[in-house]
Coordinates of C-alpha atoms in Angstrom, one line a residue:
X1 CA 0.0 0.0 0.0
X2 CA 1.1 3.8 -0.7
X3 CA 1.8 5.8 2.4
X4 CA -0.2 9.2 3.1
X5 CA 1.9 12.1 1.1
X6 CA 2.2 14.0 4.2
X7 CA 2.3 16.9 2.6
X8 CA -0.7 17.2 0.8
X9 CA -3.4 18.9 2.8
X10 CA -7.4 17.8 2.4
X11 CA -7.9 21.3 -0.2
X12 CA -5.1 20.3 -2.6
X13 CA -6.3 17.5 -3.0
X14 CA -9.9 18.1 -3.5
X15 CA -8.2 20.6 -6.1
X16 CA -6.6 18.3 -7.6
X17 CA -9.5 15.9 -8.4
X18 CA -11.6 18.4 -10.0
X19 CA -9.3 18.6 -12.3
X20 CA -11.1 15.9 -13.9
X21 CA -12.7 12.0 -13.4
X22 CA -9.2 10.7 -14.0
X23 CA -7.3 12.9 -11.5
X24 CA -9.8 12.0 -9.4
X25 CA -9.7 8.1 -9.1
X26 CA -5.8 8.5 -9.6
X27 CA -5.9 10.4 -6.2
X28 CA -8.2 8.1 -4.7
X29 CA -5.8 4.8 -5.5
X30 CA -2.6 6.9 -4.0
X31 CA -4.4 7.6 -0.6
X32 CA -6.4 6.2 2.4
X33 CA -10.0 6.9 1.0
X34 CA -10.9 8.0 4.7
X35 CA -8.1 10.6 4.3
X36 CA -9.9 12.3 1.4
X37 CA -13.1 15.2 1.6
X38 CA -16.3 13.1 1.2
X39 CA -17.0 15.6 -1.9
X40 CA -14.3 13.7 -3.5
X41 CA -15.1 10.3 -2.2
X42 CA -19.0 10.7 -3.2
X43 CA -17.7 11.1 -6.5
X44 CA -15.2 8.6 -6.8
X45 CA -17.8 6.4 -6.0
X46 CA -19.4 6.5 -9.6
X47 CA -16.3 6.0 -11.4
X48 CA -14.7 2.6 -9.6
X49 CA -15.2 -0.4 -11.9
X50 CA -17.9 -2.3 -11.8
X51 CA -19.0 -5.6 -13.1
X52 CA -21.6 -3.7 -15.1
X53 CA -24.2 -6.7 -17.2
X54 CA -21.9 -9.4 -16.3
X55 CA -24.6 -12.0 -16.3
X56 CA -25.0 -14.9 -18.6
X57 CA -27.7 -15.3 -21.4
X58 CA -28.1 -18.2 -23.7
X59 CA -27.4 -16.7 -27.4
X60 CA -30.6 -16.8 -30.0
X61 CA -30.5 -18.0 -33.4
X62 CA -30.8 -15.1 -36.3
X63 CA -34.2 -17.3 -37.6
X64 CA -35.9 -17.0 -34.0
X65 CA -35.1 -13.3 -33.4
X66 CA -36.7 -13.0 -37.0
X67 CA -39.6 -14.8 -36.4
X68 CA -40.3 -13.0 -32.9
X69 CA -40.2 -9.7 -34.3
X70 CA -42.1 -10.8 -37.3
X71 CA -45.1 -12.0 -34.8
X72 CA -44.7 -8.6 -33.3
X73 CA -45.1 -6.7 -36.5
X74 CA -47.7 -8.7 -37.2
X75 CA -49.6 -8.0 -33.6
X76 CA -49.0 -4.0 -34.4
X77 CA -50.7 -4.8 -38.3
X78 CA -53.6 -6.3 -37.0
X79 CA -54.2 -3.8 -34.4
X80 CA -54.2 -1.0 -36.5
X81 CA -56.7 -2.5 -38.6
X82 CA -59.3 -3.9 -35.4
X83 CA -59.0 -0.3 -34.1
X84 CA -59.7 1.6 -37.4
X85 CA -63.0 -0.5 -37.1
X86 CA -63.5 1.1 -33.8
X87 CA -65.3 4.1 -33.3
X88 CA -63.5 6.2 -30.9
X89 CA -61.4 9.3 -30.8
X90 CA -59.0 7.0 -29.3
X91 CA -55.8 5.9 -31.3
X92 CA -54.0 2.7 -31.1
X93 CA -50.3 3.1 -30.0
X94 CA -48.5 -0.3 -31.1
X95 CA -46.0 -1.2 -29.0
X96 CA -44.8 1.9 -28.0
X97 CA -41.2 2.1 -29.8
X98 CA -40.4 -1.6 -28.5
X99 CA -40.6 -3.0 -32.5
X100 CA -38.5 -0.1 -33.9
X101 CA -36.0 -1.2 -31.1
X102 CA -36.4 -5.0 -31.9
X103 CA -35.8 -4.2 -35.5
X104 CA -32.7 -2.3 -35.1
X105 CA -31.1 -4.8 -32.7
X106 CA -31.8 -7.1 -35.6
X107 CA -29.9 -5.3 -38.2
X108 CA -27.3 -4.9 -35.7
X109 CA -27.5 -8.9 -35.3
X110 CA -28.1 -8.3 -31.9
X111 CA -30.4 -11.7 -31.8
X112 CA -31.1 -12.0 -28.1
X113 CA -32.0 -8.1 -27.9
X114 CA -33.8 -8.1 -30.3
X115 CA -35.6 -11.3 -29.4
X116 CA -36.0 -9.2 -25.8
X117 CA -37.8 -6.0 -27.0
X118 CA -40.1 -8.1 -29.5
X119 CA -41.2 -10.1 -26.5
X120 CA -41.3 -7.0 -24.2
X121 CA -43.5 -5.2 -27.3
X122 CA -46.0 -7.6 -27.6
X123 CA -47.6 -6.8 -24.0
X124 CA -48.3 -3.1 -25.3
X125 CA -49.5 -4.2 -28.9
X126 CA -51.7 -7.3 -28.0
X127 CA -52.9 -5.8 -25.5
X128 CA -54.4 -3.3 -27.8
X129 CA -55.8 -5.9 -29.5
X130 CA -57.5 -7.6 -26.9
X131 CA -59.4 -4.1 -26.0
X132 CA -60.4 -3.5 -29.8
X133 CA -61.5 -7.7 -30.2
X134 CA -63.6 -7.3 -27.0
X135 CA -65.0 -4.0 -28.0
X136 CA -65.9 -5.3 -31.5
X137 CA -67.1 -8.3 -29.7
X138 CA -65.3 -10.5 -31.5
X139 CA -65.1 -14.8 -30.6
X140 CA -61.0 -14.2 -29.4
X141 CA -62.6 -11.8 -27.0
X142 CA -64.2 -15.2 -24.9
X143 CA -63.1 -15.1 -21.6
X144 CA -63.6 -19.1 -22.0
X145 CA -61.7 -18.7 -24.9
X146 CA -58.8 -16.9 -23.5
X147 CA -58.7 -19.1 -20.5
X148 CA -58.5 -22.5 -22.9
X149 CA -55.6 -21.1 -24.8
X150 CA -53.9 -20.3 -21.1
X151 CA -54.7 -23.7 -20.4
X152 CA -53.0 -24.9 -23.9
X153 CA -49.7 -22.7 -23.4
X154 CA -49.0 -24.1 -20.0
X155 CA -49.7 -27.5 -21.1
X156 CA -46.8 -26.8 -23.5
X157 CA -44.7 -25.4 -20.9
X158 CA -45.3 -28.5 -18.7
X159 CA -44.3 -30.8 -21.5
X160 CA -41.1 -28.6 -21.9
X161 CA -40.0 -28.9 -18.3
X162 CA -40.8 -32.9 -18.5
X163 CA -38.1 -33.2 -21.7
X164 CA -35.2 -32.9 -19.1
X165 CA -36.6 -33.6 -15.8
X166 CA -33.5 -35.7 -15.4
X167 CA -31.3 -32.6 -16.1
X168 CA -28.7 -34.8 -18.5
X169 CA -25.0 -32.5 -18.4
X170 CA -22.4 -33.2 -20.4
X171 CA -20.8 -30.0 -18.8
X172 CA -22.4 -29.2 -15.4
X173 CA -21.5 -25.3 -15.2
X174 CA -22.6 -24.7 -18.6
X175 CA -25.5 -27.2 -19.2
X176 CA -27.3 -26.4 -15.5
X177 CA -27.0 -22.5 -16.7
X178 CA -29.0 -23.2 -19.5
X179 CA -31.7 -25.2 -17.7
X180 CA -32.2 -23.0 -15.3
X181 CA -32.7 -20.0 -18.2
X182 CA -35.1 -22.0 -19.6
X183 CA -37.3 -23.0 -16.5
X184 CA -36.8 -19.2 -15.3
X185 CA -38.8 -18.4 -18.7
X186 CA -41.6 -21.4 -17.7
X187 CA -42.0 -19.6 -14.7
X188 CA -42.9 -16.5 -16.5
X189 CA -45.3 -18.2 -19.0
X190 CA -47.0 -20.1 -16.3
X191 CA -47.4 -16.5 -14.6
X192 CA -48.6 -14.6 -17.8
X193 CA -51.2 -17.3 -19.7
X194 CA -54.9 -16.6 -18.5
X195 CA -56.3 -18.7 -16.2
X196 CA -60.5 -18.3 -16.1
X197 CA -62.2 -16.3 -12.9
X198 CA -65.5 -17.4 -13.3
X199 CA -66.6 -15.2 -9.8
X200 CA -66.0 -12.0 -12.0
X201 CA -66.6 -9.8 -14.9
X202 CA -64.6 -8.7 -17.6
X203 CA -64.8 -5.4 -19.2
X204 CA -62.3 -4.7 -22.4
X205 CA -59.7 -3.9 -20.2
X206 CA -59.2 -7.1 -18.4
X207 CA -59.4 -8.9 -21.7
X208 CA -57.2 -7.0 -23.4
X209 CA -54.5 -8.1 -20.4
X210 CA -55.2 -11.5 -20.9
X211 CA -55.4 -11.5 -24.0
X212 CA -51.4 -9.9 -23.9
X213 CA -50.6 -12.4 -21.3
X214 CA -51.5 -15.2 -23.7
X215 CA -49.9 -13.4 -26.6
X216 CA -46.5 -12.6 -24.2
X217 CA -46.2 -16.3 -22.7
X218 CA -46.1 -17.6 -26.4
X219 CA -43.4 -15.8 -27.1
X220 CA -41.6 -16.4 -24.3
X221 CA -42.1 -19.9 -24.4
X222 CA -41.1 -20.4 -28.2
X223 CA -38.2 -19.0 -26.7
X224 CA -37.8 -21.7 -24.1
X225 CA -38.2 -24.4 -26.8
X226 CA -35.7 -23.0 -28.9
X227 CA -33.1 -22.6 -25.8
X228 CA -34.2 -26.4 -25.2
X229 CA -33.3 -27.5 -28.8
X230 CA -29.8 -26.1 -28.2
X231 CA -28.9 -27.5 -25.0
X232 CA -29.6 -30.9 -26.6
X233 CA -27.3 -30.6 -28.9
X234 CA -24.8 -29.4 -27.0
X235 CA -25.2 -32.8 -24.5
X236 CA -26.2 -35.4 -26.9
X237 CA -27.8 -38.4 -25.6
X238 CA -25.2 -39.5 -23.5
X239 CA -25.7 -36.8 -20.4
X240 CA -25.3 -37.8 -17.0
X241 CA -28.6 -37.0 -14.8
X242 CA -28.4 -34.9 -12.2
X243 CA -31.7 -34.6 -10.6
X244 CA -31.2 -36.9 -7.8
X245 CA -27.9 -34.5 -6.7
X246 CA -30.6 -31.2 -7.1
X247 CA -33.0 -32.7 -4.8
X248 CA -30.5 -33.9 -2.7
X249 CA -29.0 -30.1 -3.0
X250 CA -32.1 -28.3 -2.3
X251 CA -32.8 -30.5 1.0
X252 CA -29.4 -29.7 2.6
X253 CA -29.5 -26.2 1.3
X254 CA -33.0 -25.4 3.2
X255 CA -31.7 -27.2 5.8
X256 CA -28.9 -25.0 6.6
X257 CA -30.7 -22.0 6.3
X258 CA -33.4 -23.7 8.8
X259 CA -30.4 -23.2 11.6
X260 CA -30.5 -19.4 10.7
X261 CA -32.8 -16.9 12.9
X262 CA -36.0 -16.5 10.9
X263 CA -36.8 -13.0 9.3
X264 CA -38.7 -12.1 12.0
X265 CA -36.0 -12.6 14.9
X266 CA -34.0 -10.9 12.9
X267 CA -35.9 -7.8 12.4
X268 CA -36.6 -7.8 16.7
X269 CA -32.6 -7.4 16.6
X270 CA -32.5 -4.7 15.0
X271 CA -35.6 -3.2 16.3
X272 CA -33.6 -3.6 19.1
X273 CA -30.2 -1.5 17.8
X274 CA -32.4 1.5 16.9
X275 CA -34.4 1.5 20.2
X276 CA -30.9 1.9 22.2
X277 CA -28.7 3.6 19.6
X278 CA -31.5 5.7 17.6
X279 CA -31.4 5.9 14.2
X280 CA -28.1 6.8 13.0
X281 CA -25.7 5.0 10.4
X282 CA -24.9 1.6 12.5
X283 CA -29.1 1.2 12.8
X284 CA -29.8 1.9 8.6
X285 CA -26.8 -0.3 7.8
X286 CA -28.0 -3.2 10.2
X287 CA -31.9 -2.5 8.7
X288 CA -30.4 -2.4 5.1
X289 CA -28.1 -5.9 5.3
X290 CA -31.1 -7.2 7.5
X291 CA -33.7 -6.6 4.3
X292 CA -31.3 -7.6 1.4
X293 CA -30.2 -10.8 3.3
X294 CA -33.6 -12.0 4.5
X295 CA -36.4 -10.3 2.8
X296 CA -35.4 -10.6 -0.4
X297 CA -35.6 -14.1 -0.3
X298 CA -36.2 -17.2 -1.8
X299 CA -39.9 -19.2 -1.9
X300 CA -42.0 -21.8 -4.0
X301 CA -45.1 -20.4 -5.5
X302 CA -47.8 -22.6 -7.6
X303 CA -46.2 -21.9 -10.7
X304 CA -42.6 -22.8 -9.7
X305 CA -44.6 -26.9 -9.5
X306 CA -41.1 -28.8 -11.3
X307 CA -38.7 -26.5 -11.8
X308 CA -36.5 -27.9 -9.4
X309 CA -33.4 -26.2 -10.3
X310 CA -34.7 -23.1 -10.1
X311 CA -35.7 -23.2 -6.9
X312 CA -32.7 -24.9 -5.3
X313 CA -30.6 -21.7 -7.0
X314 CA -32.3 -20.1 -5.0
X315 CA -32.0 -21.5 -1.6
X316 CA -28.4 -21.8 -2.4
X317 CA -28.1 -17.8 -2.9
X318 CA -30.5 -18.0 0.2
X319 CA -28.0 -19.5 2.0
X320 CA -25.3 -17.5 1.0
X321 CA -27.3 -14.5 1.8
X322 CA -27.5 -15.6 5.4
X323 CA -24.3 -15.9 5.8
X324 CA -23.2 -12.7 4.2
X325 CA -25.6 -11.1 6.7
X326 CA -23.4 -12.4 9.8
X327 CA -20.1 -11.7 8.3
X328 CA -20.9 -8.2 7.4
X329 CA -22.5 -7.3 10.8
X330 CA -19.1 -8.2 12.2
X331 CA -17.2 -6.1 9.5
X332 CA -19.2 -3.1 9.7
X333 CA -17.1 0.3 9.7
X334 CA -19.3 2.1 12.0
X335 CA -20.6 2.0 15.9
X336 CA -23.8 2.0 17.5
X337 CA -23.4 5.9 18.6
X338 CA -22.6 7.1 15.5
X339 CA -23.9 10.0 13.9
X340 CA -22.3 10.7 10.5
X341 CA -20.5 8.4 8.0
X342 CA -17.5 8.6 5.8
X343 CA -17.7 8.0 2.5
X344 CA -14.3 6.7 1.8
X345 CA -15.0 3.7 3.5
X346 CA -17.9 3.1 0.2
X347 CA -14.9 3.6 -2.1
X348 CA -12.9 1.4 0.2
X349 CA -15.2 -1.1 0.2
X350 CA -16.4 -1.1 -3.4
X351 CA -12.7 -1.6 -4.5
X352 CA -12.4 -4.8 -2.0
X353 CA -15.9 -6.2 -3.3
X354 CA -14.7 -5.5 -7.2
X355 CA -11.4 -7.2 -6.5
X356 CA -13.3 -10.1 -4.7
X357 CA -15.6 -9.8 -7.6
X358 CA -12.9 -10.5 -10.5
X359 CA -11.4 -13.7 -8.5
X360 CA -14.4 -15.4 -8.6
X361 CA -16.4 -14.6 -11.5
X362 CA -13.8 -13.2 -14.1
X363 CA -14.5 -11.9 -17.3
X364 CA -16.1 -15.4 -18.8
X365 CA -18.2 -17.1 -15.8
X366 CA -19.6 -20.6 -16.4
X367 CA -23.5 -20.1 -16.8
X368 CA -24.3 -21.3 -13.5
X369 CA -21.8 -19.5 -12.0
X370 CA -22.9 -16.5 -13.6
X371 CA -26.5 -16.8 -12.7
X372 CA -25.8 -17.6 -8.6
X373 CA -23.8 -14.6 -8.5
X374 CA -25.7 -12.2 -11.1
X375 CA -27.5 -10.0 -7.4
X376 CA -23.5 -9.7 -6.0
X377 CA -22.8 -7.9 -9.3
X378 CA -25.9 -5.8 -9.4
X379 CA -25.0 -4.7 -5.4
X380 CA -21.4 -3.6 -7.2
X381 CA -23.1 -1.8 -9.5
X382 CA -25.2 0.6 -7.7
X383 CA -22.8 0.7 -4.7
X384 CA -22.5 4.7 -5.9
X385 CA -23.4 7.5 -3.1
X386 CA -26.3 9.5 -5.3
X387 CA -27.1 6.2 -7.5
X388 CA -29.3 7.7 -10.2
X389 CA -28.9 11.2 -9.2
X390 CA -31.0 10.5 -6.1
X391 CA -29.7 11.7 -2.7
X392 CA -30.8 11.4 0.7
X393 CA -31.0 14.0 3.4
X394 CA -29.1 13.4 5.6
X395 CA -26.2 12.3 2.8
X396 CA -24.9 9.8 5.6
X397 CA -28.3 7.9 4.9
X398 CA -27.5 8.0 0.8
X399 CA -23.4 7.1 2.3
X400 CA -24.6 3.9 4.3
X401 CA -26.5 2.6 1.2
X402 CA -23.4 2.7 -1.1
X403 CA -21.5 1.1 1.4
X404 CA -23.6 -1.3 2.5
X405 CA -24.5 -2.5 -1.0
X406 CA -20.6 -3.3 -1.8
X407 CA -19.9 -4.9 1.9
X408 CA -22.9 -7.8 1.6
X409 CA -21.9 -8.2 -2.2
X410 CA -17.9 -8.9 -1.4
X411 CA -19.7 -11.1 1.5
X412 CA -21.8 -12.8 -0.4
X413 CA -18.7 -13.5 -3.2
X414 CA -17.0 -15.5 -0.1
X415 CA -19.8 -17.6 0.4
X416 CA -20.8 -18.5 -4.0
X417 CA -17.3 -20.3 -4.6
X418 CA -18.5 -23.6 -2.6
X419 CA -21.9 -23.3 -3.1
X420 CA -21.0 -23.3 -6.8
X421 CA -18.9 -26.4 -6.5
X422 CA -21.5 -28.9 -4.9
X423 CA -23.2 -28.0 -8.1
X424 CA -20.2 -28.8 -10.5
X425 CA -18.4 -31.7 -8.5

């Protein structure tokens, strides 16, 4: 480590870094961060590295992107002509600049984006749709109808799942990334197609978002099918199974994080801080790790019925969670009493996490690796004091948030290594 320039007093060098953003992080890398004004340390905040859209996504053929925005266009066509059957000083808006998007990602061969905004676009268009069919009472515009083709979608869905309930890899970290895309997108589809309400009425409205929902969860599941195709070939028929080591996975991950205080023990601890401390910085950063590490949390919803993988991800980031949550209580830069924070310890702590970041991930994750680590990335990210421009009064608040967002994510990186490996083994 550099030694503190004796000589250079806290105005030089706060002149010095506004001389621009590259003075500025040089001067942050040659001194203690907690040495520096917090005008300079806000800012260097913004400009560390970051592992900015590190995650994996599982590439898209040029023929699928085409057809997807081609169904889009198509949605947009058909809607223009239902609602010029409509009479109504109300004009149909298409999908609100999401196919001019999807069509220039596809000249740029930018497949999966482009794939993205089509699927994205179809909610606005086909929602359109749906108003104008029910409105022109048309036989799409069925409830019964609309809840029979939900019926029909998820079927599929089902049917997908069921093709590699065995999870056959022929390379674990790669191959259990792409199953868990896929099964990610059923989850979706089984969360968009209708399903009939028969205790209700529908007005226009409510059929035109079912209508979309249908429309959407094809999309998104043509997607699936195609990711699907792909991972086949890349195992063959020779793949060794895996699902008995997921089960097997998910019961000792949910296990462990059985031994773990529940939310709400947690929450009487800190209750607890603030009631003898008040609410300063050690409170706010025990409330914010307390939140990310156990209310954003994992859990098994009707739709989630198979998609075993999935769901033992995410007790396995659960886990890791939990046990990012003790070990940055203990690390925490700041004491009970308090009443202001310095923002070089965000920089301080950003640089760590990033570092931390780089060992484990890298620049070319496996899949997997890439998808139980994706949140520890996003925390890099937006561990900024102002993220987005948007400050908090007092600025310690907007300081704690930076900081603690880089602390749980360099905590959470110690924990993903292992986890990872009883995957991969």
């Amino acid at each position: 480590m550099v030694p503190d320039p004796p000589s250079l007093s806290r105005r030089a060098l706060l002149g010095g870094a506004a001389a621009g953003l590259v003075g500025l992080t040089g001067v942050v890398g040659a001194v203690r961060p907690t040495a520096l004004p917090d005008a300079v340390t806000d800012q260097a905040s913004k400009f560390l590295p970051d592992p900015t859209d590190h995650r994996w996504h599982p590439p898209v053929s040029e023929a699928h992107a085409r057809d997807t925005v081609g169904q889009l266009a198509e949605e947009v066509e058909r809607g223009r002509e239902l609602w010029s059957d409509l009479d109504t000083d109300e004009r149909f808006t298409g999908a609100g600049g999401w196919l001019e998007s999807a069509r220039e990602a596809l000249q740029a061969e930018n497949y999966r984006e482009a794939t993205f905004y089509a699927t994205g676009g179809m909610q606005f268009a086909a929602e359109e749709v749906g108003i104008a069919l029910a409105r022109l009472d048309r036989p799409e515009a069925d409830p019964k109808r609309l809840a029979d083709r939900g019926e029909a979608i998820r079927d599929r869905a089902d049917d997908l799942v069921a093709s590699f309930d065995d999870y056959p890899v022929a390379d674990p970290g790669r191959d259990l990334g792409w199953y868990h895309d896929i099964e990610r997108t059923v989850r979706f589809v089984r969360f968009d197609a209708s399903e009939r309400d028969r205790d209700r009425e529908y007005d226009a409205r409510d059929i035109g978002s079912i209508y979309a929902g249908n429309r959407q969860a094809e999309l998104r599941l043509a997607t699936a099918e195609h990711h699907r195709e792909r991972v086949h070939e890349l195992v063959g028929d020779d793949g060794d199974p895996m699902a008995d080591r997921i089960d097997r996975l998910d019961e000792r991950f949910r296990a462990r994080i059985e031994e773990f205080p529940s939310r709400e023990a947690v929450r009487e601890e800190v209750e607890a801080v603030e009631d003898e401390y008040g609410p300063g910085p050690y409170a706010l950063a025990r409330w914010k790790l307390a939140m990310w590490c156990y209310d954003t949390d994992y859990y098994v919803a009707d739709w989630d019925e198979g998609l075993s993988l999935m769901t033992t991800v995410e007790a396995a980031q659960a886990l890791a969670q939990r046990r990012a949550h003790d070990r940055a209580v203990d690390a925490l830069a700041m004491d009970p009493d308090d009443d202001g924070f310095d923002s070089g310890h965000v920089v301080r702590e950003k640089r760590a996490a990033m570092k931390r970041f780089r060992r484990v991930v890298g620049d070319d994750p496996a899949p997997l690796l890439s998808i139980l680590t994706v949140r520890a990335g996003e925390d890099i990210d937006v561990a900024e004091v102002g993220f987005a421009g948007s400050y908090e009064y007092p600025i310690w608040r907007d300081r704690v948030d930076a900081y603690c967002y880089a602390l749980v994510a360099r905590m959470k990186l110690k924990e993903y290594p292992p986890l990872y490996e009883r995957f991969v083994e």
